[in-house]
Coordinates of C-alpha atoms in Angstrom, one line a residue:
M1 CA 107.5 66.6 110.3
A2 CA 106.1 69.3 107.4
A3 CA 102.7 70.7 108.9
A4 CA 99.3 70.0 106.9
I5 CA 97.9 71.7 104.4
Q6 CA 94.6 73.5 105.1
P7 CA 91.9 72.4 103.0
V8 CA 89.5 75.0 101.4
I9 CA 85.6 74.7 99.8
K10 CA 86.5 77.0 96.5
G11 CA 82.8 76.2 95.6
A12 CA 79.6 74.9 95.5
R13 CA 77.4 74.0 92.9
Y14 CA 73.8 72.6 92.1
F15 CA 71.4 71.1 89.5
L16 CA 68.0 70.3 89.4
A17 CA 66.2 69.4 86.0
H18 CA 62.2 69.0 86.0
T19 CA 61.2 65.8 85.4
P20 CA 57.5 65.3 86.1
G21 CA 57.0 62.5 83.3
L22 CA 59.4 60.1 85.5
V23 CA 57.5 60.2 88.2
A24 CA 56.0 57.5 87.3
Y25 CA 59.1 55.2 88.2
G26 CA 60.8 56.8 91.4
S27 CA 59.9 53.2 92.9
K28 CA 56.8 54.0 95.4
P29 CA 54.7 55.5 92.2
A30 CA 56.0 52.4 90.3
R31 CA 54.3 50.1 93.3
E32 CA 51.6 51.4 93.4
I33 CA 51.0 51.8 89.5
A34 CA 51.5 48.1 89.0
R35 CA 48.5 47.6 91.8
A36 CA 46.3 49.6 90.8
P37 CA 47.1 51.2 87.2
A38 CA 44.6 54.1 87.5
L39 CA 46.9 55.8 89.5
A40 CA 49.2 56.8 87.4
E41 CA 45.8 59.2 85.3
S42 CA 45.8 60.7 89.1
I43 CA 49.4 61.3 88.8
R44 CA 49.7 62.8 85.1
A45 CA 46.4 65.2 86.0
R46 CA 48.7 66.9 89.1
L47 CA 51.6 67.1 87.5
R48 CA 53.7 70.6 87.4
S49 CA 53.9 72.4 84.7
Y50 CA 57.8 73.6 84.2
E51 CA 56.6 76.8 84.8
D52 CA 55.4 76.3 88.3
A53 CA 58.5 74.3 89.4
L54 CA 61.1 77.7 88.4
S55 CA 58.9 79.9 90.9
Y56 CA 59.2 77.8 93.0
P57 CA 60.2 79.2 96.0
P58 CA 61.6 75.5 97.4
N59 CA 64.3 75.6 94.3
Q60 CA 65.3 79.0 94.0
V61 CA 65.6 78.6 97.6
F62 CA 68.6 75.4 96.4
L63 CA 69.5 77.6 93.7
G64 CA 71.5 80.6 95.4
A65 CA 68.6 83.1 94.4
I66 CA 66.5 82.8 97.4
D67 CA 68.1 82.5 101.3
P68 CA 66.9 80.3 103.8
D69 CA 65.0 81.9 106.0
E70 CA 63.7 83.6 103.5
L71 CA 61.4 81.1 104.0
S72 CA 60.3 82.3 106.9
S73 CA 58.6 85.0 106.0
M74 CA 56.3 82.5 103.4
S75 CA 53.1 82.2 104.0
R76 CA 51.8 78.2 102.6
P77 CA 52.1 76.5 101.0
W78 CA 54.7 77.6 98.7
F79 CA 53.1 76.4 95.8
L80 CA 51.0 79.1 95.6
V81 CA 53.5 81.3 95.9
K82 CA 55.1 82.4 92.4
K83 CA 58.5 84.4 92.4
E84 CA 59.7 84.9 89.5
P85 CA 59.7 81.8 87.2
R86 CA 64.1 81.8 85.9
R87 CA 65.5 79.0 84.4
R88 CA 69.2 80.1 86.0
H89 CA 70.2 81.7 89.3
P90 CA 73.4 81.6 91.7
H91 CA 74.2 78.6 91.9
G92 CA 72.8 76.3 89.2
E93 CA 69.5 76.6 86.6
I94 CA 66.3 74.4 86.5
M95 CA 66.1 72.4 83.1
P96 CA 63.3 71.1 81.3
E97 CA 62.3 67.1 80.6
E98 CA 63.3 67.4 76.8
E99 CA 66.6 69.2 77.2
F100 CA 67.5 67.1 80.0
Y101 CA 66.0 63.7 78.4
A102 CA 68.9 65.1 75.0
F103 CA 71.5 65.2 77.5
M104 CA 71.3 61.6 79.4
K105 CA 71.1 60.5 75.5
H106 CA 74.6 62.3 75.0
C107 CA 76.0 60.9 78.5
D108 CA 74.8 57.5 77.5
S109 CA 78.2 55.6 76.6
A110 CA 76.9 52.9 75.7
G111 CA 73.6 53.0 73.0
L112 CA 71.2 51.9 75.9
L113 CA 68.8 55.1 75.7
W114 CA 66.5 56.0 72.0
L115 CA 64.8 58.8 71.8
E116 CA 62.1 59.9 68.6
E117 CA 64.2 61.6 66.2
E118 CA 61.8 64.3 65.2
F119 CA 61.7 64.8 69.3
L120 CA 66.0 64.2 69.6
R121 CA 66.7 66.9 66.4
T122 CA 64.5 70.0 68.0
A123 CA 65.6 69.1 72.0
G124 CA 69.0 68.4 70.7
Q125 CA 69.7 71.8 69.0
R126 CA 67.7 73.6 72.4
L127 CA 70.3 71.6 74.3
Q128 CA 73.2 73.1 71.7
A129 CA 72.7 76.5 72.7
H130 CA 72.8 76.0 76.1
P131 CA 76.2 77.3 77.4
L132 CA 77.6 74.3 79.1
I133 CA 76.5 71.9 76.4
K134 CA 79.8 72.2 74.2
Q135 CA 79.0 68.4 71.8
T136 CA 78.0 68.1 68.1
D137 CA 74.2 67.2 67.1
P138 CA 73.9 64.3 69.1
G139 CA 72.3 62.5 66.4
G140 CA 70.6 58.3 66.2
G141 CA 67.2 59.4 67.0
K142 CA 65.1 56.2 65.5
P143 CA 61.7 56.2 64.3
F144 CA 58.6 56.2 66.1
S145 CA 57.5 53.0 65.0
T146 CA 60.4 51.7 65.6
I147 CA 60.9 52.6 69.6
E148 CA 56.9 51.7 69.4
A149 CA 57.5 47.9 68.0
Q150 CA 60.5 47.9 70.6
V151 CA 58.8 49.2 74.1
G152 CA 55.7 46.7 72.4
A153 CA 58.0 43.5 72.5
Q154 CA 58.7 44.3 76.5
A155 CA 62.2 44.6 75.0
A156 CA 62.4 48.2 76.0
L157 CA 61.3 50.8 79.5
P158 CA 59.3 53.3 77.6
L159 CA 59.9 57.0 78.2
C160 CA 57.4 59.8 78.6
L161 CA 57.2 63.0 78.8
R162 CA 54.4 64.8 81.5
D163 CA 51.4 64.4 79.4
G164 CA 52.2 61.2 79.0
R165 CA 53.4 61.3 74.9
M166 CA 56.1 58.5 74.7
V167 CA 59.2 59.9 73.3
G168 CA 62.1 56.9 73.8
C169 CA 62.9 53.8 75.4
V170 CA 65.0 52.1 77.9
F171 CA 66.7 49.2 76.8
P172 CA 68.7 46.3 80.0
G173 CA 72.3 45.7 79.3
D174 CA 71.3 42.5 79.7
K175 CA 68.4 40.6 79.5
E176 CA 69.1 37.8 81.8
D177 CA 70.8 40.5 84.0
R178 CA 68.5 42.3 87.2
S179 CA 71.0 44.7 87.9
L180 CA 71.7 45.9 85.0
A181 CA 68.0 46.1 84.0
A182 CA 66.3 48.9 82.3
D183 CA 64.6 50.4 85.5
L184 CA 67.9 50.8 87.3
L185 CA 69.9 52.0 84.2
L186 CA 67.8 54.6 83.4
E187 CA 68.2 55.4 87.7
N188 CA 72.0 55.3 87.0
L189 CA 71.8 57.4 83.7
A190 CA 69.7 60.5 84.8
C191 CA 72.5 59.8 88.7
K192 CA 75.0 60.9 85.7
A193 CA 74.0 63.2 83.8
T194 CA 72.5 65.6 86.4
A195 CA 75.7 65.2 88.6
S196 CA 78.1 66.1 85.6
M197 CA 76.3 69.2 85.3
A198 CA 76.2 70.2 89.0
L199 CA 79.9 69.7 88.0
R200 CA 79.9 71.2 84.5
T201 CA 78.6 74.9 86.1
L202 CA 81.1 74.7 89.6
L203 CA 83.9 74.1 86.7
D204 CA 82.8 77.0 84.9
D205 CA 81.9 80.0 88.0
T206 CA 85.0 78.9 89.7
G207 CA 87.0 79.3 86.4
V208 CA 88.8 75.8 87.5
Q209 CA 89.2 73.5 84.1
A210 CA 88.5 70.0 84.0
S211 CA 92.3 69.4 83.6
A212 CA 92.5 70.3 87.1
V213 CA 90.8 68.5 88.5
D214 CA 92.7 65.8 90.2
Y215 CA 90.1 63.1 91.6
L216 CA 86.2 62.3 91.6
L217 CA 84.6 61.3 94.7
N218 CA 81.1 60.7 94.0
S219 CA 78.6 60.4 97.0
G220 CA 75.6 59.4 95.9
E221 CA 73.3 56.5 96.8
E222 CA 73.3 54.6 93.2
A223 CA 74.1 50.9 93.0
V224 CA 76.0 50.6 89.7
G225 CA 77.4 47.1 88.7
D226 CA 76.2 44.2 87.3
R227 CA 75.2 40.8 88.9
Y228 CA 78.6 39.5 90.2
Q229 CA 79.8 42.9 91.5
R230 CA 76.1 45.1 92.2
G231 CA 77.2 48.3 93.6
G232 CA 81.1 47.6 92.3
G233 CA 80.4 51.3 91.1
N234 CA 82.5 54.1 90.5
L235 CA 80.2 55.7 88.9
A236 CA 82.5 59.1 89.7
K237 CA 85.2 58.6 87.3
A238 CA 82.2 58.2 84.3
I239 CA 81.3 62.1 85.8
G240 CA 84.6 63.0 85.5
E241 CA 84.2 61.0 81.3
A242 CA 81.1 63.2 80.7
C243 CA 83.1 66.6 81.8
G244 CA 86.4 66.1 80.4
C245 CA 88.3 65.6 83.1
A246 CA 91.4 63.7 81.3
N247 CA 93.7 63.8 84.3
A248 CA 91.5 62.5 87.1
A249 CA 91.1 59.9 88.8
G250 CA 88.1 58.3 91.2
V251 CA 86.1 56.4 92.8
D252 CA 82.8 56.8 95.1
V253 CA 82.0 57.2 98.4
K254 CA 78.8 55.1 99.7
G255 CA 76.5 56.0 103.6
F256 CA 73.6 56.7 102.5
C257 CA 72.4 60.1 103.2
A258 CA 75.7 60.5 105.0
G259 CA 77.5 59.8 102.1
P260 CA 78.3 63.7 100.8
N261 CA 79.8 64.4 104.0
H262 CA 82.2 61.7 104.1
A263 CA 83.3 62.2 101.0
L264 CA 84.0 65.6 101.1
L265 CA 86.1 64.2 104.6
V266 CA 88.2 62.4 102.6
A267 CA 88.8 64.7 100.4
G268 CA 89.6 67.5 102.7
S269 CA 92.6 64.4 104.2
L270 CA 93.3 64.3 100.9
I271 CA 94.4 67.5 99.9
A272 CA 96.0 68.6 103.7
G273 CA 98.0 65.3 103.1
G274 CA 99.3 66.5 100.3
V275 CA 97.8 64.4 98.3
F276 CA 96.1 65.9 95.5
R277 CA 95.1 69.5 94.8
N278 CA 91.8 70.0 93.7
V279 CA 89.4 67.2 94.6
V280 CA 86.1 67.4 93.4
V281 CA 82.8 65.7 95.2
V282 CA 80.0 65.2 93.2
G283 CA 76.1 63.3 94.0
G284 CA 73.6 62.9 91.4
C285 CA 70.0 62.1 91.3
S286 CA 68.2 59.5 93.4
L287 CA 65.4 58.7 91.0
A288 CA 64.0 55.8 93.1
K289 CA 63.1 58.9 95.0
L290 CA 61.1 61.0 92.4
G291 CA 57.1 61.1 93.2
M292 CA 58.2 59.0 97.1
K293 CA 55.1 60.7 98.8
F294 CA 53.1 61.5 96.0
Q295 CA 49.8 59.9 98.1
G296 CA 49.4 63.1 100.4
H297 CA 50.3 64.7 97.7
L298 CA 46.5 63.3 95.9
K299 CA 45.3 63.1 99.2
H300 CA 46.0 67.0 100.3
G301 CA 44.9 68.0 97.0
Y302 CA 48.4 68.8 96.9
P303 CA 50.5 69.3 92.7
I304 CA 53.4 66.0 92.9
L305 CA 56.4 68.5 94.1
E306 CA 58.3 65.5 94.2
D307 CA 58.7 66.5 90.2
V308 CA 62.8 67.0 90.2
L309 CA 66.2 65.5 90.2
A310 CA 68.9 67.4 91.7
G311 CA 72.4 67.2 91.1
F312 CA 76.1 69.1 93.1
A313 CA 79.8 69.3 92.7
I314 CA 81.6 70.5 95.5
L315 CA 85.7 71.7 95.1
V316 CA 88.1 70.8 97.7
A317 CA 91.4 72.5 97.5
R318 CA 94.9 73.5 98.8
D319 CA 94.3 76.8 101.4
D320 CA 94.9 80.2 99.0
G321 CA 94.3 82.3 102.3
R322 CA 90.9 83.3 101.3
H323 CA 88.3 80.6 100.6
P324 CA 86.1 78.9 103.7
R325 CA 88.4 76.2 105.5
L326 CA 87.0 72.9 106.0
R327 CA 88.4 72.5 109.5
L328 CA 89.0 68.1 109.3
D329 CA 89.8 69.2 113.6
S330 CA 85.7 69.3 113.4
A331 CA 85.0 65.9 112.8
G332 CA 82.1 65.1 114.4
L333 CA 81.5 60.6 113.8
H334 CA 79.3 58.6 114.8
R335 CA 80.7 55.6 116.0
V336 CA 80.2 51.7 116.1
G337 CA 79.7 52.1 119.8
T338 CA 77.5 55.0 120.1
G339 CA 74.0 53.8 120.0
S340 CA 71.3 54.8 117.5
S341 CA 69.8 57.3 119.7
Q342 CA 68.2 60.0 117.9
Q343 CA 70.0 61.9 121.2
A344 CA 73.2 59.8 121.2
I345 CA 73.5 60.0 117.3
F346 CA 73.5 63.7 117.9
A347 CA 75.4 64.3 121.3
A348 CA 78.0 62.8 119.2
L349 CA 77.9 65.0 115.8
V350 CA 77.1 68.1 117.5
A351 CA 77.8 68.3 121.5
E352 CA 81.1 66.3 121.3
P353 CA 83.2 68.2 118.6
L354 CA 81.9 71.4 120.2
E355 CA 83.1 70.4 123.5
R356 CA 87.3 69.5 121.7
L357 CA 87.5 72.9 119.7
R358 CA 86.4 74.4 122.5
L359 CA 82.9 75.9 121.2
R360 CA 79.6 76.5 122.3
F361 CA 76.6 75.6 120.3
G362 CA 76.1 79.8 119.6
D363 CA 79.7 80.4 118.3
V364 CA 78.1 77.3 115.4
D365 CA 76.2 80.8 113.6
K366 CA 74.6 78.4 111.2
Y367 CA 73.7 74.5 111.5
A368 CA 72.8 72.7 108.2
T369 CA 71.0 69.0 108.9
E370 CA 68.3 66.9 106.9
L371 CA 67.3 70.1 104.8
H372 CA 63.9 67.9 103.6
N373 CA 61.4 70.3 102.2
P374 CA 59.0 70.1 104.5
E375 CA 56.1 70.2 101.8
L376 CA 56.9 67.4 100.7
T377 CA 57.3 64.8 103.9
E378 CA 54.1 66.5 105.7
P379 CA 51.1 65.6 103.6
S380 CA 52.5 62.1 104.4
G381 CA 52.8 62.1 108.0
S382 CA 56.8 62.1 107.9
G383 CA 56.7 65.3 109.5
N384 CA 58.9 68.8 109.6
V385 CA 62.8 66.7 109.6
P386 CA 65.2 69.6 109.8
L387 CA 62.4 71.3 112.5
T388 CA 62.6 67.9 114.2
N389 CA 66.6 67.7 114.1
Y390 CA 67.1 71.9 115.0
R391 CA 65.1 71.2 118.1
L392 CA 67.0 68.3 119.7
I393 CA 70.2 70.3 119.0
A394 CA 69.3 73.5 120.7
A395 CA 68.1 70.8 123.5
L396 CA 71.7 69.6 123.8
A397 CA 72.4 73.9 124.4
A398 CA 70.3 73.7 126.7
K399 CA 70.9 70.2 128.5
R400 CA 74.9 71.8 129.0
G401 CA 73.4 75.4 130.2
E402 CA 74.2 77.4 127.5
I403 CA 70.9 78.5 127.0
G404 CA 67.8 78.2 129.2
P405 CA 64.7 76.2 128.0
G406 CA 62.4 78.5 127.0
D407 CA 65.2 79.6 125.1
I408 CA 64.6 76.5 121.9
P409 CA 62.7 78.1 119.8
T410 CA 64.7 81.0 119.7
F411 CA 67.8 79.1 119.2
V412 CA 65.8 77.1 116.6
E413 CA 65.3 80.7 114.2
R414 CA 68.3 81.8 115.0
H415 CA 70.8 79.1 114.1
G416 CA 68.6 76.6 111.7
M417 CA 66.4 76.9 108.9
P418 CA 63.6 76.1 107.0
G419 CA 63.7 72.7 104.9
Y420 CA 63.6 73.5 101.5
A421 CA 66.3 70.6 99.3
P422 CA 64.3 67.2 97.3
T423 CA 64.2 64.3 99.3
Q424 CA 66.4 62.2 97.7
G425 CA 68.1 60.7 100.3
H426 CA 72.2 62.4 100.0
V427 CA 71.0 65.4 98.7
A428 CA 68.9 66.8 101.4
S429 CA 71.3 65.9 104.2
A430 CA 72.8 69.5 104.5
V431 CA 75.1 69.7 101.6
P432 CA 72.6 72.3 100.2
F433 CA 73.1 75.2 102.3
L434 CA 77.3 74.6 101.2
G435 CA 76.4 77.5 98.7
H436 CA 75.0 79.8 100.5
A437 CA 77.0 79.2 103.6
L438 CA 80.1 80.0 101.5
D439 CA 78.7 83.1 100.1
R440 CA 78.1 84.2 103.7
I441 CA 80.9 83.6 104.6
M442 CA 82.9 85.1 102.2
A443 CA 81.0 88.5 102.4
G444 CA 82.1 88.2 106.1
A445 CA 77.9 87.1 107.3
L446 CA 78.4 84.2 108.3
E447 CA 81.3 82.4 111.4
R448 CA 81.3 79.3 110.5
A449 CA 78.6 76.5 109.9
M450 CA 78.2 72.8 110.8
F451 CA 77.1 70.0 108.3
V452 CA 75.1 67.0 110.0
A453 CA 74.3 64.8 108.1
K454 CA 73.1 60.8 108.9
G455 CA 73.2 57.4 107.5
S456 CA 70.0 54.5 107.6
L457 CA 72.9 51.4 107.7
F458 CA 70.0 49.8 109.0
L459 CA 68.1 49.5 105.7
G460 CA 70.0 47.1 104.1
R461 CA 69.7 44.8 107.1
M462 CA 73.6 43.9 107.8
T463 CA 73.6 45.7 110.7
Q464 CA 71.0 47.8 112.8
M465 CA 72.7 51.2 112.8
A466 CA 72.5 54.4 112.1
D467 CA 75.3 56.0 110.9
G468 CA 76.0 60.1 111.2
V469 CA 79.0 62.3 110.2
S470 CA 80.1 66.3 111.0
F471 CA 82.7 69.6 109.8
I472 CA 82.8 72.8 109.8
V473 CA 83.2 75.0 107.1
E474 CA 84.1 78.5 109.0
R475 CA 86.4 81.9 107.8
N476 CA 89.1 81.5 106.7
P477 CA 91.9 83.0 109.4
E478 CA 94.0 84.7 106.7
Q479 CA 90.5 86.7 105.3
R480 CA 90.0 88.3 109.5
K481 CA 93.1 89.7 109.7
K482 CA 92.2 91.7 106.5

């Protein structure tokens, strides 16, 4: 029997869209505004400018301009630390909301998004200057009076900018089908657009032609479907279509926050089995989580920091002797009988695979877990999620006698990192560090990293189980020889 092909990860790229105008459509803000309409103005008064989003250190870490460990030396709150406000960074960009609305229009194959004609003309011209947007004039703008009439008749959902100015609207796909309601279609369209921009960036930066992509795995949390097939999905192919991947097939992989890790293991297995040569794992935003912690931010005098939509794209390919390997034999799995305590989950995802591979906890240079930005979660009482996870991993190392109890803080500092990702579930779970890990491994500054993601299966009310999956990415053995 022929030996399995070793999968490598050739690149990971990310995308942020600054969309303060959409914060009111996040699930939590929308529900609270419905109860107390005056909240809308309170939220609008605390929305950040595009310049502030560009200069925000965690956003720059997410896009590869700043190393995650550098955040530890920056005083909190980070939103008072102003870095150089640049749009493009080594791993991606932050797009302003005007251009993002125009790009959503470009991705809208069903014609459900209307934009005011002058707004679309201006934003469309700016979008055409983008190096990754090869398109003709989007056209199809509507007079403001026409849009206003549709919104006034409650036939469509208004689309507004940060200052509250209405510039468009979104129609339902079917007035009697809740699964095709305008707010859900806006979520799905935003997800498609953010993932598409991340994929375009990945292909451009790696030099891989769109036609060379064989298979796409979408790992987001959206539920694309209709009344008969809620969550039926395959946004993967829609994203591939938007990026010119004419030779690719694809499918969606769902696993709540652990979805990207599941998808990466599937991608690696498809490569190892010789089924495909190039598989891309993508994930778009979760608009529902926009502004999720806004009440804590208002209470503590913070700006509304959950104002960006994120996407990512990761290329898995056949071993080329150069790029970091995705070790399929390192897979850590939360099995049905594992149990849902945090100790049981981390024992299954971290301790068990390390023991199987005869590695010590310290042999993993960096652990990437749920990398939620604590500046987003702490004001609402949700704590510092990454720090809690790293302490649990360190405690397991102490339990195995590899470090002393007093060494836990040092272990956390050396093998962990501050959280910096937007609070968008699957986006924040482990994969934000992949771009940094690839850079460090290729430069010889990192030997291996473990990516640990957990999933909340109990949220669907079909089980009380949790979920989780982990894997190791490490330096290619051929590179070690050199």
